[in-house]
Amino acid sequence: MPALASVFQRDSAAYRRRGETRAFIRRALRGYEQKRDENKARFQDWQAARDAAAAIKHEAIEHLDRCLPEFIEKIEARGVKVFVAANGVRAKDYIIGVIRRHGAKSIVKSKSMTGEEIHLAQALEGEGFEVVESDLGEFIVQLRHEAPFHIVFPAMHLKRDEISRLFEEKLGSAPTDSPEELTMIARRAIRQKYCEADIGISGVNFAVAETGAIAMCTNEGNGRLTTSLPRVHIALMGIEKLVPRMDDLALLLPMLATAGSGQHLTCYNTILSGPRQPGEPDGPEEFHLVIMDNARTTLLADAQQRDALQCIRCGACLNVCPVYKNVGGHAYGTTYPGPIGSVITPHLRGLQSWKHLSGASSLCGACTDACPVKIDLHHHLLHNRRNAVRQHKTWWELLLFQGFGWVAADARRFALAGWIGRLAQPLHALVAGTPLDPLKPWTRFRALPEPPPYAFRDWWKERRGAEGGAHD
Amino acid sequence: MAFCPQEDGNSPCARTWRTDSVSTVRVSLFIPCFVDQYFPQAGIGMVRVLERLGHRVEYPEAQTCCGQPAFNSGYWDEARGTAERMLDVFRDAEAVVSASGSCGAMLKVFNPELFAEHPRAEEARALAAKVWEFSDFLVSKLGVEDVGARYEGRATFHDGCHGLRELRIKDQPRRLLAHVRGLELVEMGEAETCCGFGGTFAVKFPHVSEAMGEVKCQSITETGADLLISNDSSCLMHLQGIFRHQGRPLRALHLAEVLAQT
Amino acid sequence: MTDDRALVFARIREALQTPRPLHGHYDGLPGPAPAENGKGYAAWLPRVEDTPSGRLLAFRERSELLKTELVVATRAGLAGTVQALQQRHGWKSAAWHRTRLTETAAGAAGLPLLSTDQAYETAALERVDASFTGCDALVAQTGSVLLTTRSAGGRALSILPPHHVVFAEASQLIADLPAAMRLLRERYGNDLPSMICLETGPSRTGDIERILVLGAHGPKKLTVVLVE
């Protein structure tokens, strides 16, 4: 088994034993489901809204060759310095260049999954800059030197006592079991940083082609502070963040909030169209926007799975995925966990190395139902599996399926094989639990079904014979 | 042989099992490979119910497997070879009624994609159009909810994922069970959550599969039910396997087995 | 540093040579095309009765859920309202920018004031207890305050102090998000303020055990004074 797949198996096996954490996360997600359903019910027609949202993003992606240049032209006209980066290295080099040019030392950052993808914070720290993650969840996992557990709620896996101990150790704060007090501790720690930071780095939720503006959704207000106080603002986005019109935000903003966090609307939906303008009392003097490909065009080229680029990073698919709930965000071993991660990671990072994520699913389809932009998520997992096999077939699977195919090609052969299997099953008891047990993956956790005395086809044949062929 | 058309969706022909039916349907049974070999009672139950309702049931014995295991593993060429057989077996069928939501979905939803660029694409689509999952066939096609069943007990129903999300089976089994005399149906909190079987997933990712099953078993236990019912025998096999491994066996029956009891 | 746009545009063009039609997955239904000017979206978003009383009712309901303090005042009674608020919240200082309404408020509050209409020190703004701003509109459907750098005195005024007080005319209460987008287009055209924000309640986080806590980084309190 390839290395990454073994790591996944090991990590998911370990997580399975953390029954308490899994139960805790299930409870949190049940609360989310309730609020989400309340807000979905407020929509006059949630399914029509999904259709429209899918159509909006489809339009942007399908016409990205037009939308993206249009967006860049418009936003550059507003004084934003745009840098299009082919990959993460180019994006980081540019950002580091900007920071160096300004002689900056301290950087405050609001949430960016695209930034996580290219390990931006680590790269900047490596260059000797101080980087403060202002989003509370990101702040917490940064202190723990850990990757985010969930794309919207990075510290979802931690209980308050763990967070308190973390703050006691790293910030010297007093122990507390109140989420409110813990939030205040973080607020105080970060507040000074906003006022002192030279550079603010933010993510982007939507990039509006019509006007040349970016939209950013946060609940905490850290996105606002990051982009208001420091004198230089750098925003990072993937090429797929485009939406055609401002009007489209009227639909996408509430859908993002409802699907992602069960809110009707995120607290601060901020639309930024440029640096500080003449006549404005404050705001960054320079606004840089880095627009990154980093293998998104590979996914774009796969017409069947192109809709995966419609993703608005709401996290709804993670929230409903039973696999995600039972392996945890870290086991995926990559920036984007959950169903969307399992679909896109093979495209972004290599099919053969990452196909196991597409395999680690029962294809229940809860993700596809939950997706506000109607990405055909669980079917794409099948597509990835097919594509991986087209490139490379394992000898034993080929043997297995060709063998099974041969048996199934003849009804009597099939019936005979089944009869032998049922007959031989009691023999399994001899090897059960030992290294020789061929059914170990099953029998480790589950009893085998009792073999019935006859197959359906036997019963049917006998009955037909008894009734003289009346039911043919 | 005429059958009650379903075009006007809102008014299915309502018949109870007591009236003599004027029109009957020629039902071709699709008994998936593992149901045939390991859970024949599910198929037997289907036969009993359909015949009780006055329909002619046939079982094309040439059927073996729909090809889903190979298909789900990405071996589509190999799957096609097996799946093609079904196109032959059910070519002349009027209505193909499946004992399983997942295999029903294979014929109804996935075959058209599997055969998309294939010379037999049209046949795959034609077959898909006449495939029904068992409970959906009874309720949506025949317009029947009371099949005259009796079963004493407290039960909970597990929605098999393929049936639920690929075939939109949710109400149908519940409406049928509501008419089973003596049966108390309680909903579990995680009714729509995947049980964790997922075909080859169960053995390729056993830890995840079991963890998912464990969550489901807990939810079932919380209902206090002494019977687990589902429209998918593979889910039952997986959940019952976990219960027995934990030393607390739970009675599990396919929906058709319950409906067959009088 | 020249960027990679030529390369990335070329990759995009090549990738899009195979079209992907819009279609639903298993239902096979095509989605509706996005409506022009956003009017169509209102049909699917939560319903708001688009009358003055309907909008006020919706905004009041949302404000309660969001923990926004909504105060309805008369023009004549505005000064008194502000003084009552000052007593309730115990502000010792405030920051503001000049609008017709905030001028009255600033006068009535009797507090040391920092104005962002001229250059100001961030450190000074950080120390005040409250900010008084105007807004572009109030959105009934979501309970949001629509503000921009031009209507709310810049970027920092409405987000840095711990209590944000918005002064709005009743006529500024509009129905829904599509109406908000139309308003922006009609008011600003292509001359957009550099920051626009839909502020929806006091700042909050759910990052700890997904439990809601108010006052994460932005204001812990939001008060909307609606002047009839």
PDB file of C-alpha atoms in Angstrom, chain B residues 124-209:
ATOM      1  CA  ALA B 124     -29.055   0.469 -20.213  1.00  0.00           C
ATOM      2  CA  ARG B 125     -31.295   3.521 -20.184  1.00  0.00           C
ATOM      3  CA  ALA B 126     -34.330   1.430 -21.107  1.00  0.00           C
ATOM      4  CA  LEU B 127     -33.655  -0.969 -18.265  1.00  0.00           C
ATOM      5  CA  ALA B 128     -33.066   1.896 -15.822  1.00  0.00           C
ATOM      6  CA  ALA B 129     -36.500   3.267 -16.631  1.00  0.00           C
ATOM      7  CA  LYS B 130     -38.246   0.095 -15.488  1.00  0.00           C
ATOM      8  CA  VAL B 131     -36.321  -0.672 -12.306  1.00  0.00           C
ATOM      9  CA  TRP B 132     -38.010  -0.217  -8.938  1.00  0.00           C
ATOM     10  CA  GLU B 133     -36.879  -0.729  -5.406  1.00  0.00           C
ATOM     11  CA  PHE B 134     -39.375  -2.991  -3.630  1.00  0.00           C
ATOM     12  CA  SER B 135     -41.040  -0.498  -1.260  1.00  0.00           C
ATOM     13  CA  ASP B 136     -41.142   2.179  -3.935  1.00  0.00           C
ATOM     14  CA  PHE B 137     -42.794  -0.303  -6.298  1.00  0.00           C
ATOM     15  CA  LEU B 138     -45.529  -1.094  -3.795  1.00  0.00           C
ATOM     16  CA  VAL B 139     -46.269   2.461  -2.731  1.00  0.00           C
ATOM     17  CA  SER B 140     -45.513   4.601  -5.776  1.00  0.00           C
ATOM     18  CA  LYS B 141     -46.242   2.188  -8.605  1.00  0.00           C
ATOM     19  CA  LEU B 142     -48.993  -0.035  -7.215  1.00  0.00           C
ATOM     20  CA  GLY B 143     -50.383   2.573  -4.833  1.00  0.00           C
ATOM     21  CA  VAL B 144     -50.522   0.040  -2.013  1.00  0.00           C
ATOM     22  CA  GLU B 145     -49.653   0.760   1.600  1.00  0.00           C
ATOM     23  CA  ASP B 146     -51.493  -1.993   3.484  1.00  0.00           C
ATOM     24  CA  VAL B 147     -50.306  -5.424   2.426  1.00  0.00           C
ATOM     25  CA  GLY B 148     -52.160  -7.206   5.197  1.00  0.00           C
ATOM     26  CA  ALA B 149     -49.106  -7.874   7.335  1.00  0.00           C
ATOM     27  CA  ARG B 150     -48.899  -8.574  11.031  1.00  0.00           C
ATOM     28  CA  TYR B 151     -45.801  -8.506  13.171  1.00  0.00           C
ATOM     29  CA  GLU B 152     -45.708  -7.921  16.902  1.00  0.00           C
ATOM     30  CA  GLY B 153     -42.752  -5.936  18.104  1.00  0.00           C
ATOM     31  CA  ARG B 154     -40.941  -2.669  18.509  1.00  0.00           C
ATOM     32  CA  ALA B 155     -38.806  -1.875  15.505  1.00  0.00           C
ATOM     33  CA  THR B 156     -36.664   0.852  14.030  1.00  0.00           C
ATOM     34  CA  PHE B 157     -35.952   1.436  10.351  1.00  0.00           C
ATOM     35  CA  HIS B 158     -32.545   2.067   8.816  1.00  0.00           C
ATOM     36  CA  ASP B 159     -32.485   3.993   5.544  1.00  0.00           C
ATOM     37  CA  GLY B 160     -29.960   2.404   3.199  1.00  0.00           C
ATOM     38  CA  CYS B 161     -28.008   5.283   1.634  1.00  0.00           C
ATOM     39  CA  HIS B 162     -28.300   4.313  -2.017  1.00  0.00           C
ATOM     40  CA  GLY B 163     -32.015   3.862  -1.629  1.00  0.00           C
ATOM     41  CA  LEU B 164     -32.333   7.115   0.295  1.00  0.00           C
ATOM     42  CA  ARG B 165     -30.201   9.383  -1.850  1.00  0.00           C
ATOM     43  CA  GLU B 166     -29.996   7.766  -5.265  1.00  0.00           C
ATOM     44  CA  LEU B 167     -33.562   6.481  -5.434  1.00  0.00           C
ATOM     45  CA  ARG B 168     -35.328   8.839  -3.001  1.00  0.00           C
ATOM     46  CA  ILE B 169     -36.713   6.071  -0.790  1.00  0.00           C
ATOM     47  CA  LYS B 170     -37.723   7.553   2.539  1.00  0.00           C
ATOM     48  CA  ASP B 171     -41.472   7.590   3.121  1.00  0.00           C
ATOM     49  CA  GLN B 172     -42.309   4.466   1.218  1.00  0.00           C
ATOM     50  CA  PRO B 173     -41.041   1.849   3.705  1.00  0.00           C
ATOM     51  CA  ARG B 174     -42.492   3.821   6.597  1.00  0.00           C
ATOM     52  CA  ARG B 175     -45.919   4.011   5.047  1.00  0.00           C
ATOM     53  CA  LEU B 176     -45.872   0.273   4.518  1.00  0.00           C
ATOM     54  CA  LEU B 177     -44.716  -0.417   8.051  1.00  0.00           C
ATOM     55  CA  ALA B 178     -47.351   1.899   9.482  1.00  0.00           C
ATOM     56  CA  HIS B 179     -49.963  -0.604   8.318  1.00  0.00           C
ATOM     57  CA  VAL B 180     -48.316  -3.651   9.828  1.00  0.00           C
ATOM     58  CA  ARG B 181     -50.601  -4.750  12.624  1.00  0.00           C
ATOM     59  CA  GLY B 182     -48.918  -5.004  15.979  1.00  0.00           C
ATOM     60  CA  LEU B 183     -45.737  -3.254  14.917  1.00  0.00           C
ATOM     61  CA  GLU B 184     -44.510  -0.206  16.795  1.00  0.00           C
ATOM     62  CA  LEU B 185     -42.053   1.777  14.699  1.00  0.00           C
ATOM     63  CA  VAL B 186     -39.671   4.157  16.454  1.00  0.00           C
ATOM     64  CA  GLU B 187     -37.251   6.402  14.618  1.00  0.00           C
ATOM     65  CA  MET B 188     -33.621   6.355  15.631  1.00  0.00           C
ATOM     66  CA  GLY B 189     -31.720   9.626  15.828  1.00  0.00           C
ATOM     67  CA  GLU B 190     -29.273   8.550  13.133  1.00  0.00           C
ATOM     68  CA  ALA B 191     -31.809   6.962  10.772  1.00  0.00           C
ATOM     69  CA  GLU B 192     -30.334   8.633   7.680  1.00  0.00           C
ATOM     70  CA  THR B 193     -26.708   8.282   8.698  1.00  0.00           C
ATOM     71  CA  CYS B 194     -24.687   5.768   6.733  1.00  0.00           C
ATOM     72  CA  CYS B 195     -24.193   2.469   8.546  1.00  0.00           C
ATOM     73  CA  GLY B 196     -20.643   2.183   7.230  1.00  0.00           C
ATOM     74  CA  PHE B 197     -20.966  -0.877   5.017  1.00  0.00           C
ATOM     75  CA  GLY B 198     -20.385   0.723   1.614  1.00  0.00           C
ATOM     76  CA  GLY B 199     -19.493  -2.520  -0.150  1.00  0.00           C
ATOM     77  CA  THR B 200     -15.763  -3.067  -0.487  1.00  0.00           C
ATOM     78  CA  PHE B 201     -15.308  -0.022   1.763  1.00  0.00           C
ATOM     79  CA  ALA B 202     -16.199  -2.299   4.690  1.00  0.00           C
ATOM     80  CA  VAL B 203     -13.065  -4.381   4.179  1.00  0.00           C
ATOM     81  CA  LYS B 204     -10.781  -1.779   2.645  1.00  0.00           C
ATOM     82  CA  PHE B 205     -11.315   0.691   5.474  1.00  0.00           C
ATOM     83  CA  PRO B 206     -12.467  -1.567   8.299  1.00  0.00           C
ATOM     84  CA  HIS B 207     -11.691   0.869  11.111  1.00  0.00           C
ATOM     85  CA  VAL B 208     -13.742   3.637   9.601  1.00  0.00           C
ATOM     86  CA  SER B 209     -16.485   1.215   8.613  1.00  0.00           C
TER      87      SER B 209
END
